[in-house]
Amino acid sequence: MPVCASEQPGAVDPADFRSILGRFATGVAVVTTRAPDGEPVGLTVNSFTSVSLEPPLVLFCLDLEAGSLSAFEAASCFAVNILRAGQEAVSNRFADPLAARFADNDIADWSTGAPILADALAALDCTVHARHDGGDHIILVGRVQHLAVLADGEPLIYWRGGYRQLV
Ligand SMILES: Cc1cc2nc3c(=O)[nH]c(=O)nc-3n(C[C@H](O)[C@H](O)[C@H](O)COP(=O)(O)O)c2cc1C
């Protein structure tokens, strides 16, 4: 008798899966890179996670349907911009397919050239360390090259489909 039972197709209802994942509170980040022509590219994610302290590695998961997929596949760097409490509009803009996402943000370049949102809570500038299969997402692992806290304050929180603040 194996310790773990084998796969059971259809055992996970997609709505239940989403609902349960939504109960895991996360921060919100805007991940950015540059397209081959140098144009800034970025989108809102809550799949950002720390991976390793030594070497310093982080990851995020990118939907294979995302418009920015080809830019992130081609790029050798990305930045993670952690949003502050009160930056719901920034989060919404970077999740809106029709928005001019970079129009209202001051952008800085640190070591890799990935765009840093100057008014974020903190940012990590990364070179791409690895790309892994992640089902309908690709897992992008970055090696942190430069990092800084950019503002005092609390993070923007995402929980059960909505923005929250620390009490
Ligand atoms: C709070 C929040 C978290 C999100 N997390 C992710 C994520 O982790 N990965 C992802 O691919 N899309 C995520 N999205 C959706 C993308 O931001 C959205 O689909 C965006 O329009 C994709 O941009 P693109 O098609 O230009 O790449 C999230 C959206 C929001 C509002």
Short mmCIF file of C-alpha atoms and ligand atoms in Angstrom, two decimals:
data_model
loop_
_atom_site.label_atom_id
_atom_site.label_comp_id
_atom_site.label_asym_id
_atom_site.label_seq_id
_atom_site.Cartn_x
_atom_site.Cartn_y
_atom_site.Cartn_z
CA MET A 1 0.00 0.00 0.00
CA PRO A 2 1.65 3.31 -1.06
CA VAL A 3 1.86 6.08 1.54
CA CYS A 4 0.24 8.60 -0.83
CA ALA A 5 -2.72 7.69 -3.02
CA SER A 6 -2.33 8.35 -6.73
CA GLU A 7 -3.90 11.14 -8.76
CA GLN A 8 -7.68 11.30 -8.81
CA PRO A 9 -8.83 13.05 -12.00
CA GLY A 10 -11.66 15.52 -11.42
CA ALA A 11 -11.22 15.48 -7.63
CA VAL A 12 -10.64 19.24 -7.46
CA ASP A 13 -13.51 21.52 -8.34
CA PRO A 14 -12.05 24.68 -9.98
CA ALA A 15 -14.41 27.02 -8.08
CA ASP A 16 -13.48 25.42 -4.75
CA PHE A 17 -9.81 25.64 -5.69
CA ARG A 18 -10.05 29.39 -6.42
CA SER A 19 -12.09 30.00 -3.29
CA ILE A 20 -9.57 28.23 -1.07
CA LEU A 21 -6.56 29.90 -2.70
CA GLY A 22 -8.30 33.24 -2.11
CA ARG A 23 -8.20 32.59 1.63
CA PHE A 24 -4.41 32.79 1.55
CA ALA A 25 -3.65 36.49 2.06
CA THR A 26 -0.81 37.89 -0.05
CA GLY A 27 0.88 41.14 -0.83
CA VAL A 28 0.57 42.72 -4.27
CA ALA A 29 3.47 43.46 -6.62
CA VAL A 30 3.99 44.84 -10.11
CA VAL A 31 6.57 42.79 -12.00
CA THR A 32 8.32 44.60 -14.81
CA THR A 33 10.78 44.00 -17.59
CA ARG A 34 11.63 45.49 -20.98
CA ALA A 35 10.54 44.24 -24.39
CA PRO A 36 13.32 43.68 -26.94
CA ASP A 37 12.68 47.23 -28.28
CA GLY A 38 13.25 48.68 -24.78
CA GLU A 39 9.60 49.46 -24.03
CA PRO A 40 8.66 48.91 -20.37
CA VAL A 41 6.34 45.97 -19.72
CA GLY A 42 4.63 45.10 -16.45
CA LEU A 43 1.67 43.47 -14.76
CA THR A 44 0.17 43.06 -11.32
CA VAL A 45 0.85 39.76 -9.53
CA ASN A 46 0.17 38.23 -6.15
CA SER A 47 2.14 35.05 -6.90
CA PHE A 48 5.42 36.64 -5.80
CA THR A 49 7.26 34.42 -3.28
CA SER A 50 10.69 34.24 -1.75
CA VAL A 51 12.59 31.07 -2.65
CA SER A 52 16.14 31.05 -1.30
CA LEU A 53 18.29 33.23 0.93
CA GLU A 54 21.65 32.03 -0.40
CA PRO A 55 21.66 32.55 -3.29
CA PRO A 56 18.94 35.22 -3.03
CA LEU A 57 16.10 33.89 -5.21
CA VAL A 58 12.47 34.91 -5.66
CA LEU A 59 9.73 33.78 -8.03
CA PHE A 60 6.45 34.75 -9.57
CA CYS A 61 4.03 32.84 -11.80
CA LEU A 62 2.96 34.26 -15.15
CA ASP A 63 -0.17 33.15 -17.00
CA LEU A 64 0.65 31.55 -20.35
CA GLU A 65 -2.19 33.69 -21.79
CA ALA A 66 -0.63 36.96 -20.56
CA GLY A 67 0.10 39.55 -23.22
CA SER A 68 3.46 40.19 -21.59
CA LEU A 69 4.54 36.52 -21.80
CA SER A 70 6.77 36.96 -24.86
CA ALA A 71 8.57 39.92 -23.25
CA PHE A 72 9.23 37.96 -20.04
CA GLU A 73 10.34 34.92 -22.05
CA ALA A 74 12.81 37.01 -24.03
CA ALA A 75 14.16 39.10 -21.16
CA SER A 76 17.12 38.24 -18.97
CA CYS A 77 15.91 40.45 -16.11
CA PHE A 78 12.80 41.49 -14.20
CA ALA A 79 11.97 43.67 -11.24
CA VAL A 80 9.46 43.07 -8.46
CA ASN A 81 7.84 46.29 -7.18
CA ILE A 82 6.01 45.66 -3.90
CA LEU A 83 2.97 47.92 -3.61
CA ARG A 84 2.09 50.10 -0.62
CA ALA A 85 -1.25 50.38 1.17
CA GLY A 86 -3.20 52.93 -0.87
CA GLN A 87 -1.82 51.81 -4.25
CA GLU A 88 -4.98 49.97 -5.33
CA ALA A 89 -5.16 52.19 -8.44
CA VAL A 90 -1.63 51.18 -9.45
CA SER A 91 -2.52 47.52 -8.97
CA ASN A 92 -5.70 47.92 -11.03
CA ARG A 93 -3.90 49.83 -13.80
CA PHE A 94 -1.24 47.13 -14.17
CA ALA A 95 -3.99 44.50 -14.36
CA ASP A 96 -6.04 46.41 -16.96
CA PRO A 97 -5.39 45.30 -20.55
CA LEU A 98 -6.45 48.71 -21.91
CA ALA A 99 -4.58 51.01 -19.50
CA ALA A 100 -1.45 53.04 -20.28
CA ARG A 101 0.28 51.25 -17.46
CA PHE A 102 3.45 53.31 -17.13
CA ALA A 103 1.90 56.71 -17.87
CA ASP A 104 1.63 57.93 -14.26
CA ASN A 105 4.70 56.38 -12.70
CA ASP A 106 8.23 57.65 -12.22
CA ILE A 107 10.53 54.92 -13.48
CA ALA A 108 14.08 54.27 -12.32
CA ASP A 109 16.70 51.89 -13.74
CA TRP A 110 18.97 50.13 -11.27
CA SER A 111 21.47 47.47 -12.27
CA THR A 112 19.60 45.19 -14.69
CA GLY A 113 17.59 47.77 -16.65
CA ALA A 114 14.21 46.40 -15.52
CA PRO A 115 11.87 49.33 -14.71
CA ILE A 116 11.61 50.21 -11.01
CA LEU A 117 8.42 52.00 -9.88
CA ALA A 118 9.86 54.81 -7.81
CA ASP A 119 6.79 55.13 -5.56
CA ALA A 120 6.54 51.45 -4.59
CA LEU A 121 7.07 50.24 -1.01
CA ALA A 122 10.18 48.28 -1.97
CA ALA A 123 11.71 46.74 -5.07
CA LEU A 124 13.96 43.85 -6.07
CA ASP A 125 15.95 44.00 -9.29
CA CYS A 126 16.64 40.50 -10.62
CA THR A 127 18.35 38.60 -13.37
CA VAL A 128 16.43 35.55 -14.62
CA HIS A 129 17.79 32.49 -12.82
CA ALA A 130 15.41 29.82 -14.18
CA ARG A 131 12.09 29.25 -15.92
CA HIS A 132 9.96 26.25 -14.95
CA ASP A 133 6.78 24.63 -16.16
CA GLY A 134 3.87 25.62 -13.94
CA GLY A 135 0.81 24.14 -15.64
CA ASP A 136 -1.09 27.03 -17.22
CA HIS A 137 1.54 29.43 -15.80
CA ILE A 138 5.30 29.72 -16.21
CA ILE A 139 7.35 30.00 -13.02
CA LEU A 140 10.00 32.70 -13.33
CA VAL A 141 12.80 32.51 -10.77
CA GLY A 142 14.92 35.62 -10.35
CA ARG A 143 18.28 36.12 -8.68
CA VAL A 144 18.22 39.40 -6.76
CA GLN A 145 20.95 41.81 -7.85
CA HIS A 146 19.83 44.97 -6.11
CA LEU A 147 17.08 45.79 -3.62
CA ALA A 148 15.84 48.73 -1.60
CA VAL A 149 13.03 49.93 0.61
CA LEU A 150 11.57 52.96 -1.20
CA ALA A 151 8.98 54.24 1.26
CA ASP A 152 7.83 53.91 4.85
CA GLY A 153 4.45 52.40 5.38
CA GLU A 154 2.43 49.24 5.13
CA PRO A 155 1.92 46.87 2.22
CA LEU A 156 -1.17 46.48 0.07
CA ILE A 157 -2.86 43.16 0.93
CA TYR A 158 -4.99 40.95 -1.33
CA TRP A 159 -7.44 38.52 0.25
CA ARG A 160 -10.60 36.78 -0.99
CA GLY A 161 -10.68 38.76 -4.23
CA GLY A 162 -10.28 42.21 -2.69
CA TYR A 163 -7.72 44.67 -1.38
CA ARG A 164 -7.17 44.91 2.35
CA GLN A 165 -4.99 46.80 4.75
CA LEU A 166 -3.23 45.60 7.87
CA VAL A 167 -5.33 46.57 10.90
C1 LIG B 1 -4.30 41.31 -7.28
C2 LIG B 1 -3.97 40.69 -8.62
C3 LIG B 1 -3.07 39.62 -8.66
C4 LIG B 1 -2.72 39.03 -9.89
N1 LIG B 1 -1.79 38.03 -9.91
C5 LIG B 1 -1.38 37.50 -11.10
C6 LIG B 1 -0.31 36.55 -11.12
O1 LIG B 1 0.25 36.19 -10.10
N2 LIG B 1 0.08 36.09 -12.35
C7 LIG B 1 -0.52 36.49 -13.51
O2 LIG B 1 -0.11 36.03 -14.59
N3 LIG B 1 -1.54 37.40 -13.51
C8 LIG B 1 -1.96 37.91 -12.33
N4 LIG B 1 -2.95 38.87 -12.29
C9 LIG B 1 -3.63 39.23 -13.53
C10 LIG B 1 -2.81 40.19 -14.41
O3 LIG B 1 -2.36 41.33 -13.69
C11 LIG B 1 -3.67 40.68 -15.58
O4 LIG B 1 -4.23 39.57 -16.25
C12 LIG B 1 -2.91 41.55 -16.56
O5 LIG B 1 -3.83 42.21 -17.42
C13 LIG B 1 -1.93 40.75 -17.40
O6 LIG B 1 -1.27 41.67 -18.24
P1 LIG B 1 -0.70 41.28 -19.67
O7 LIG B 1 -1.78 40.50 -20.38
O8 LIG B 1 -0.34 42.58 -20.32
O9 LIG B 1 0.51 40.42 -19.43
C14 LIG B 1 -3.31 39.49 -11.08
C15 LIG B 1 -4.23 40.56 -11.03
C16 LIG B 1 -4.54 41.16 -9.81
C17 LIG B 1 -5.50 42.33 -9.78
#
